Tab-separated table of C-alpha atoms and ligand atoms in Angstrom:
chain	number	residue	atom	x	y	z
A	8	MET	CA	0.003	-0.005	0.007
A	9	LEU	CA	1.086	3.550	-0.726
A	10	ASN	CA	0.536	5.692	2.350
A	11	PHE	CA	0.334	9.459	1.934
A	12	HIS	CA	0.838	11.515	5.044
A	13	ILE	CA	-0.041	15.181	4.518
A	14	ILE	CA	1.220	17.804	6.925
A	15	THR	CA	-1.033	20.820	6.501
A	16	LEU	CA	-2.773	23.637	8.387
A	17	PHE	CA	-5.775	23.276	6.043
A	18	PRO	CA	-6.648	19.572	5.578
A	19	GLU	CA	-10.288	20.431	4.697
A	20	SER	CA	-9.053	22.261	1.598
A	21	ILE	CA	-8.213	18.954	-0.140
A	22	SER	CA	-9.820	16.103	1.853
A	23	ALA	CA	-13.003	16.034	-0.255
A	24	TYR	CA	-11.053	15.727	-3.515
A	25	LEU	CA	-8.900	12.910	-2.124
A	26	SER	CA	-11.997	10.960	-0.961
A	27	SER	CA	-13.907	11.265	-4.246
A	28	SER	CA	-14.138	9.011	-7.278
A	29	ILE	CA	-11.013	7.041	-8.216
A	30	LEU	CA	-8.965	8.133	-5.219
A	31	GLY	CA	-11.864	7.378	-2.801
A	32	ARG	CA	-12.146	3.894	-4.334
A	33	ALA	CA	-8.370	3.399	-4.114
A	34	GLN	CA	-8.586	4.144	-0.366
A	35	LYS	CA	-11.499	1.748	0.128
A	36	ASN	CA	-9.611	-0.960	-1.774
A	37	LYS	CA	-6.490	-0.407	0.370
A	38	LYS	CA	-4.314	0.598	-2.600
A	39	ILE	CA	-3.531	3.905	-0.876
A	40	SER	CA	-4.160	5.562	2.483
A	41	VAL	CA	-4.334	9.301	3.157
A	42	SER	CA	-3.756	10.762	6.628
A	43	PHE	CA	-3.518	14.357	7.736
A	44	TYR	CA	-1.426	15.946	10.482
A	45	ASN	CA	-2.053	19.511	11.508
A	46	PRO	CA	1.047	21.352	12.878
A	47	ARG	CA	-1.334	23.314	15.117
A	48	ASP	CA	-1.909	20.106	17.100
A	49	TYR	CA	1.851	20.005	17.817
A	50	THR	CA	2.528	23.515	19.075
A	51	ASP	CA	2.879	24.526	22.726
A	52	ASP	CA	1.573	28.012	21.925
A	53	PRO	CA	-1.653	28.638	23.913
A	54	HIS	CA	-3.194	30.287	20.813
A	55	ARG	CA	-1.947	27.455	18.569
A	56	ARG	CA	0.024	29.908	16.465
A	57	VAL	CA	2.577	28.342	14.166
A	58	ASP	CA	3.863	31.348	12.261
A	59	SER	CA	6.308	34.120	13.113
A	60	ILE	CA	8.102	37.088	11.471
A	61	PRO	CA	11.061	36.304	9.186
A	62	TYR	CA	14.679	36.788	10.298
A	63	GLY	CA	16.263	39.358	7.993
A	64	GLY	CA	12.981	41.174	7.533
A	65	GLY	CA	10.627	41.186	4.614
A	66	PRO	CA	6.930	40.799	4.111
A	67	GLY	CA	4.706	38.014	5.386
A	68	MET	CA	5.130	35.310	7.959
A	69	VAL	CA	7.216	32.139	8.107
A	70	LEU	CA	6.075	28.797	9.520
A	71	GLU	CA	7.981	27.821	12.647
A	72	PRO	CA	10.069	24.674	12.469
A	73	VAL	CA	9.222	22.798	15.668
A	74	SER	CA	5.481	22.192	15.064
A	75	PHE	CA	6.159	21.002	11.499
A	76	LEU	CA	9.019	18.742	12.672
A	77	LYS	CA	6.826	17.248	15.423
A	78	ALA	CA	3.950	16.633	12.960
A	79	ALA	CA	6.396	15.009	10.512
A	80	GLN	CA	7.804	12.894	13.319
A	81	ALA	CA	4.295	11.770	14.298
A	82	ALA	CA	3.716	10.730	10.680
A	83	ALA	CA	7.041	8.911	10.308
A	84	GLY	CA	7.063	7.097	13.679
A	85	ARG	CA	9.449	4.181	13.339
A	86	LYS	CA	8.272	3.354	9.826
A	87	ARG	CA	10.597	2.123	7.060
A	88	ASN	CA	10.404	3.175	3.382
A	89	VAL	CA	9.686	6.785	4.180
A	90	GLU	CA	10.261	9.755	1.814
A	91	PHE	CA	9.766	13.370	2.715
A	92	ILE	CA	8.759	15.909	0.124
A	93	PHE	CA	7.677	19.558	0.183
A	94	PHE	CA	6.282	22.046	-2.249
A	95	THR	CA	7.758	25.253	-3.594
A	96	PRO	CA	7.536	26.995	-6.979
A	97	SER	CA	11.349	26.758	-7.151
A	98	GLY	CA	11.364	22.944	-6.701
A	99	ARG	CA	11.925	20.277	-9.346
A	100	GLN	CA	9.133	20.194	-11.909
A	101	PHE	CA	6.890	17.220	-11.133
A	102	ASP	CA	5.935	15.122	-14.153
A	103	ASN	CA	4.569	11.710	-15.239
A	104	LYS	CA	8.046	10.144	-15.099
A	105	ILE	CA	8.490	11.069	-11.448
A	106	ALA	CA	4.917	9.913	-10.730
A	107	GLN	CA	5.759	6.496	-12.253
A	108	GLU	CA	8.989	6.248	-10.194
A	109	TYR	CA	7.039	6.745	-6.959
A	110	ALA	CA	4.327	4.293	-8.086
A	111	ASP	CA	7.068	1.710	-8.813
A	112	LYS	CA	8.701	2.254	-5.440
A	113	ALA	CA	5.354	1.692	-3.751
A	114	THR	CA	4.616	-1.384	-5.848
A	115	ASN	CA	7.968	-2.889	-4.958
A	116	SER	CA	7.607	-2.555	-1.168
A	117	LYS	CA	4.839	-3.811	1.076
A	118	ASN	CA	4.306	-0.369	2.530
A	119	PHE	CA	5.715	2.873	1.208
A	120	HIS	CA	5.240	6.199	2.966
A	121	MET	CA	5.255	9.652	1.354
A	122	ILE	CA	5.238	12.427	3.926
A	123	MET	CA	4.257	15.720	2.259
A	124	LEU	CA	4.880	19.070	3.933
A	125	CYS	CA	2.520	21.823	2.796
A	126	GLY	CA	3.671	25.366	3.414
A	127	ARG	CA	1.564	28.521	3.526
A	128	TYR	CA	2.432	32.194	3.740
A	129	GLU	CA	6.109	32.790	2.871
A	130	GLY	CA	6.949	29.154	3.472
A	131	ILE	CA	8.283	26.755	6.124
A	132	ASP	CA	11.523	27.526	8.007
A	133	ALA	CA	14.292	26.282	5.728
A	134	ARG	CA	15.825	24.059	8.422
A	135	VAL	CA	12.821	21.694	8.277
A	136	PRO	CA	13.453	20.230	4.784
A	137	GLU	CA	17.186	20.204	5.581
A	138	ILE	CA	16.681	18.134	8.761
A	139	LEU	CA	14.189	15.744	7.092
A	140	ASN	CA	16.072	15.551	3.783
A	141	ALA	CA	12.795	16.477	2.088
A	142	LYS	CA	12.741	16.823	-1.703
A	143	PRO	CA	11.322	20.057	-3.202
A	144	PHE	CA	8.717	19.767	-5.975
A	145	SER	CA	6.927	22.330	-8.082
A	146	ILE	CA	3.758	21.487	-9.984
A	147	GLY	CA	4.197	24.275	-12.516
A	148	PRO	CA	5.418	27.793	-13.327
A	149	TYR	CA	2.908	29.739	-11.263
A	150	VAL	CA	2.610	30.698	-7.645
A	151	LEU	CA	-0.093	29.104	-5.508
A	152	SER	CA	-1.191	30.061	-1.980
A	153	GLY	CA	0.089	26.881	-0.399
A	154	GLY	CA	1.266	23.312	-0.809
A	155	GLU	CA	-2.183	21.696	-0.509
A	156	LEU	CA	-3.090	21.689	-4.210
A	157	PRO	CA	0.394	20.419	-5.155
A	158	ALA	CA	-0.007	17.604	-2.582
A	159	ALA	CA	-3.401	16.654	-4.052
A	160	VAL	CA	-1.914	16.745	-7.557
A	161	LEU	CA	0.899	14.319	-6.570
A	162	VAL	CA	-1.467	11.944	-4.764
A	163	ASP	CA	-3.700	11.827	-7.845
A	164	ALA	CA	-0.961	11.505	-10.504
A	165	ILE	CA	0.890	8.814	-8.544
A	166	SER	CA	-2.107	6.763	-7.312
A	167	ARG	CA	-3.618	6.287	-10.781
A	168	ARG	CA	-0.345	4.553	-11.771
A	169	LEU	CA	-0.660	1.890	-9.060
A	170	PRO	CA	-1.751	-1.536	-10.359
A	171	GLY	CA	-5.498	-2.018	-9.846
A	172	VAL	CA	-6.371	1.618	-9.181
A	173	LEU	CA	-7.882	2.318	-12.623
A	174	GLY	CA	-10.583	0.044	-13.973
A	175	ASP	CA	-8.844	0.013	-17.352
A	176	ASP	CA	-5.199	-0.593	-17.989
A	177	LEU	CA	-3.265	2.668	-17.470
A	178	SER	CA	-1.938	2.705	-21.073
A	179	ILE	CA	-5.487	2.612	-22.382
A	180	GLU	CA	-6.556	5.284	-19.920
A	181	GLU	CA	-3.583	7.538	-20.837
A	182	ARG	CA	-4.393	7.249	-24.519
A	183	ARG	CA	-8.020	8.045	-23.809
A	184	VAL	CA	-7.043	11.184	-21.891
A	185	ALA	CA	-4.500	12.185	-24.528
A	186	SER	CA	-7.195	12.158	-27.209
A	187	SER	CA	-8.802	15.271	-25.882
A	188	LYS	CA	-11.871	15.526	-28.136
A	189	VAL	CA	-14.624	13.217	-26.992
A	190	TYR	CA	-18.336	12.993	-27.845
A	191	THR	CA	-21.503	11.396	-26.478
A	192	ARG	CA	-25.261	11.670	-27.062
A	193	PRO	CA	-26.996	13.450	-28.713
A	194	GLU	CA	-25.644	12.818	-32.204
A	195	THR	CA	-26.832	16.261	-33.252
A	196	LEU	CA	-26.651	18.885	-30.563
A	197	LYS	CA	-29.024	21.802	-31.022
A	198	TRP	CA	-27.899	24.909	-29.101
A	199	LYS	CA	-29.165	28.425	-29.594
A	200	GLY	CA	-30.475	27.822	-33.135
A	201	LYS	CA	-27.342	26.044	-34.336
A	202	GLU	CA	-26.592	22.321	-34.915
A	203	TYR	CA	-23.413	20.642	-33.789
A	204	LYS	CA	-22.775	17.144	-35.170
A	205	VAL	CA	-20.590	14.311	-33.896
A	206	PRO	CA	-17.774	13.669	-36.459
A	207	GLU	CA	-18.996	11.087	-38.992
A	208	VAL	CA	-15.943	8.830	-38.643
A	209	LEU	CA	-16.675	8.119	-34.954
A	210	LYS	CA	-20.006	6.525	-35.983
A	211	SER	CA	-18.469	4.511	-38.865
A	212	GLY	CA	-17.479	1.467	-36.820
A	213	ASN	CA	-14.171	1.459	-38.676
A	214	HIS	CA	-11.660	1.133	-35.798
A	215	LYS	CA	-8.569	1.824	-37.922
A	216	LYS	CA	-10.076	5.056	-39.207
A	217	ILE	CA	-11.258	6.037	-35.706
A	218	GLU	CA	-7.761	5.399	-34.296
A	219	LEU	CA	-6.257	7.590	-37.041
A	220	TRP	CA	-8.811	10.366	-36.489
A	221	ARG	CA	-8.064	10.313	-32.757
A	222	LYS	CA	-4.336	10.610	-33.367
A	223	GLU	CA	-4.926	13.582	-35.707
A	224	ASN	CA	-7.334	15.221	-33.267
A	225	SER	CA	-5.474	14.705	-30.038
A	226	LYS	CA	-5.104	18.467	-29.443
A	227	TYR	CA	-7.626	21.237	-29.112
B	18	ADE	N1	3.722	26.572	-3.723
B	18	ADE	C1	3.288	27.661	-4.323
B	18	ADE	N2	3.232	27.548	-5.653
B	18	ADE	C2	3.649	26.290	-5.944
B	18	ADE	C3	3.823	25.534	-7.112
B	18	ADE	N3	3.574	26.075	-8.338
B	18	ADE	N4	4.266	24.307	-7.024
B	18	ADE	C4	4.548	23.754	-5.798
B	18	ADE	N5	4.418	24.387	-4.650
B	18	ADE	C5	3.956	25.654	-4.712
């Protein structure tokens, strides 16, 4: 089983997504597990504050190291096969190849644990990833408000590559997704006085021609 441990101040921002559809089924079928750890539960501060002003000055707040380290420690316990990762726009660009490498690691060990640290504000104190040897990942060239969406993206992209998670074989599924133009009923769509027809070839029953059409129409 691939066990995702997500360290976040805002678990509710992604928990619904991770419990829906394919990922929800993967959890039920014990292909993956998803657990959340909130650094606020690991601070001694009476007001459960976990942020503070940055050394060296500058705007915004920085997340204090101890509560994140304690939450990460609670997730890791004495487990083997643990990898720490965190999210930053300046990290390594995450892609399908990396997703497959993690899926393979999980497939080749009885239990594999990915502990994901989600920052907010200006980020987590830089000593945290250093101490944990956490790998930095970016999910694209844009700035998000925190690591929660990147964590959900990684859980999704990796989990669908685990054997038995998709109904269909992954290669079929990937081809289906790659052919971006898809059609269903009705054959002729009437919308605001205009008619929009399904391409004739898709109704021909000629699988060779359909395959060729899909290759040629795999981009919008
Ligand atoms: N945190 C903020 N933006 C991000 C991005 N694009 N990828 C990963 N982590 C981020």
